[in-house]
Amino acid sequence: MKLIFEKGAAGRGCSILPECDVPAVDAGSFARKTPARLPQVSETEISRHYTALAKQTHGVNDGFYPLGSCTMKYNPKINEAMAALPGFTGVHPLQEPETVQGSMEVLGKAEQYLCEITGMDRMTFQPAAGAHGEFTGLLLIKGYHTARGDQARTKILVPDSAHGTNPASAAMAGFEVVNIPSGADGCVDLDALRAAAGPDTAGLMLTNPNTVGLFDKNILEITRIVHEAGGLCYYDGANLNAVMGVVRPGDMGFDVVHLNLHKTFSTPHGGGGPGSGPVGCKSLLAPFLPGKMPVQGPDGWQWETPAQSVGDVKAFYGNFLVVVKAFTYILSLGRMGIPAAAKNAVLNANYLMYRLKDHYTMAYNHRCMHEFVMSLEDVKHETGVSALDVAKALLDHGIHPPTMYFPLIVHEALMVEPTETETKETLDEAADVLIEILEEARRAPQSMHQLPLTTPVGRLDEVTAARKPVVRYDFSAGQAG
Ligand SMILES: *Cc1c(COP(=O)(O)O)cnc(C)c1O
């Protein structure tokens, strides 16, 4: 497909901007010397270009997207309608509080509701993504220990069933990462945890339900061990989808939590727009929160900077319009709808797992939460067909593959998360397709290595794409380069 720079002709264009109604300003030395080399295309060409691009991808609006750990649930259109209201899109972050009371109320109420859902006392919306939230939460833990004059706590305990971003964020925040193994049941090994927790423990980072889709049954014991050692407990709540409105991290003993609004709270992700990874904390960590916090006083909403703030982690109030979308979702579902969504997410995952478990090997053979992990190790051994081959085969059936080769503790893993927004028919179709693919793997394993056949591109050179991405257009050569 041609790039937009390769389309159009000199002088062609479309006037989508209104006539300038303010005096032009001479930008002086800041002005560019040569005109920008923008594509000169008609509105028809632009429209066709982006429609063609949109058809080459696969989103939740195209079909089933069971990408484990990513919660690709349907994004209700009403969220977009609310976020597009001019009262939200037209505000400036430096406006006087009395002129933006409505937007401040959205932040204040969203904080209040999400604190209610997580069992936390305060929450910041500054972090722009889950991993950014983890980093922020760890800064809070660091700020807390530092303020107490306890410099010895340099280690963060991270179970091996944690999301990959957890150890990365701990290292980014300047901590040493101590890996805690899982037992055969997929839960944290308590003896290993007891042995590792001590006076150098700053805290623990736990993903629960963990990356194999299991709710750790020893959760209260885990947080007790860490607290007794003087550490704090961080809850990776990116995937709160299995438990929201049912149980609360705060009640499990956690001091700080991040959420991914762009997963659990139905705001778009995966190329669909910016994210939001708010961080909630118990009141002992609130003085360290970044940015400005909305507080409601007798004269309305005001901004307040926390006393011992760790400093800004992003400009102003984070990705505000994402919060508007998530807030809309919370209000649409309400007190009954939120736990119902969580329970249906768990039901859908278990339904699909049970439809598949006589055909595929499940990594853990008990009831799952919002997702489950299959291991294709035996299939690969028997037929040479790998998890990757099965994932590619799904593409020819219009299904986005599950997450592959993650979590690392399961070999040939496929991690499936259907979400609550899929119907039983979709789940049945997906199960039929997966069973059919397995039969095909046994019948004609060689042909499986060539799939997919129906997508715009086949198998990609993922290493070169990651190591040497071509992201700029070279005008002199007239090509991407
Ligand atoms: C997705 C995810 C993250 C990271 O979130 P990003 O927004 O991609 O940075 C962290 N933890 C878990 C458990 C996740 O599923």
mmCIF file of C-alpha atoms and ligand atoms in Angstrom, residues 69-70 129-132 134 163 165-166 207 211 236 238-239 258 260 262-263, ligand 1:
data_model
loop_
_atom_site.group_PDB
_atom_site.id
_atom_site.type_symbol
_atom_site.label_atom_id
_atom_site.label_comp_id
_atom_site.label_asym_id
_atom_site.label_seq_id
_atom_site.Cartn_x
_atom_site.Cartn_y
_atom_site.Cartn_z
ATOM 1 C CA SER A 69 -3.507 -9.659 30.217
ATOM 2 C CA CYS A 70 -4.650 -6.872 27.885
ATOM 3 C CA ALA A 129 0.010 4.026 31.521
ATOM 4 C CA GLY A 130 0.189 0.971 33.727
ATOM 5 C CA ALA A 131 3.964 0.760 33.861
ATOM 6 C CA HIS A 132 4.085 4.508 34.506
ATOM 7 C CA GLU A 134 3.968 1.190 38.790
ATOM 8 C CA HIS A 163 3.691 -8.943 34.875
ATOM 9 C CA THR A 165 6.673 -4.517 33.748
ATOM 10 C CA ASN A 166 6.857 -5.059 37.545
ATOM 11 C CA THR A 207 -0.114 -9.058 40.296
ATOM 12 C CA THR A 211 -0.359 -13.679 35.065
ATOM 13 C CA ASP A 236 -0.684 -4.397 40.201
ATOM 14 C CA ALA A 238 -3.968 -3.432 35.655
ATOM 15 C CA ASN A 239 -6.279 -6.399 35.336
ATOM 16 C CA HIS A 258 -2.374 1.080 40.057
ATOM 17 C CA ASN A 260 -5.226 0.505 33.860
ATOM 18 C CA HIS A 262 -7.364 1.421 29.305
ATOM 19 C CA LYS A 263 -8.094 -2.167 30.222
HETATM 20 C C1 LIG B 1 -0.881 -4.308 30.838
HETATM 21 C C2 LIG B 1 -0.305 -4.555 32.146
HETATM 22 C C3 LIG B 1 0.671 -3.686 32.684
HETATM 23 C C4 LIG B 1 1.283 -2.545 31.905
HETATM 24 O O1 LIG B 1 0.372 -1.569 31.465
HETATM 25 P P1 LIG B 1 0.786 -0.535 30.310
HETATM 26 O O2 LIG B 1 -0.332 0.431 30.241
HETATM 27 O O3 LIG B 1 0.967 -1.345 29.076
HETATM 28 O O4 LIG B 1 2.074 0.113 30.729
HETATM 29 C C5 LIG B 1 1.108 -3.943 33.949
HETATM 30 N N1 LIG B 1 0.668 -4.993 34.659
HETATM 31 C C6 LIG B 1 -0.241 -5.854 34.173
HETATM 32 C C7 LIG B 1 -0.697 -7.001 35.015
HETATM 33 C C8 LIG B 1 -0.760 -5.667 32.904
HETATM 34 O O5 LIG B 1 -1.645 -6.530 32.403
#
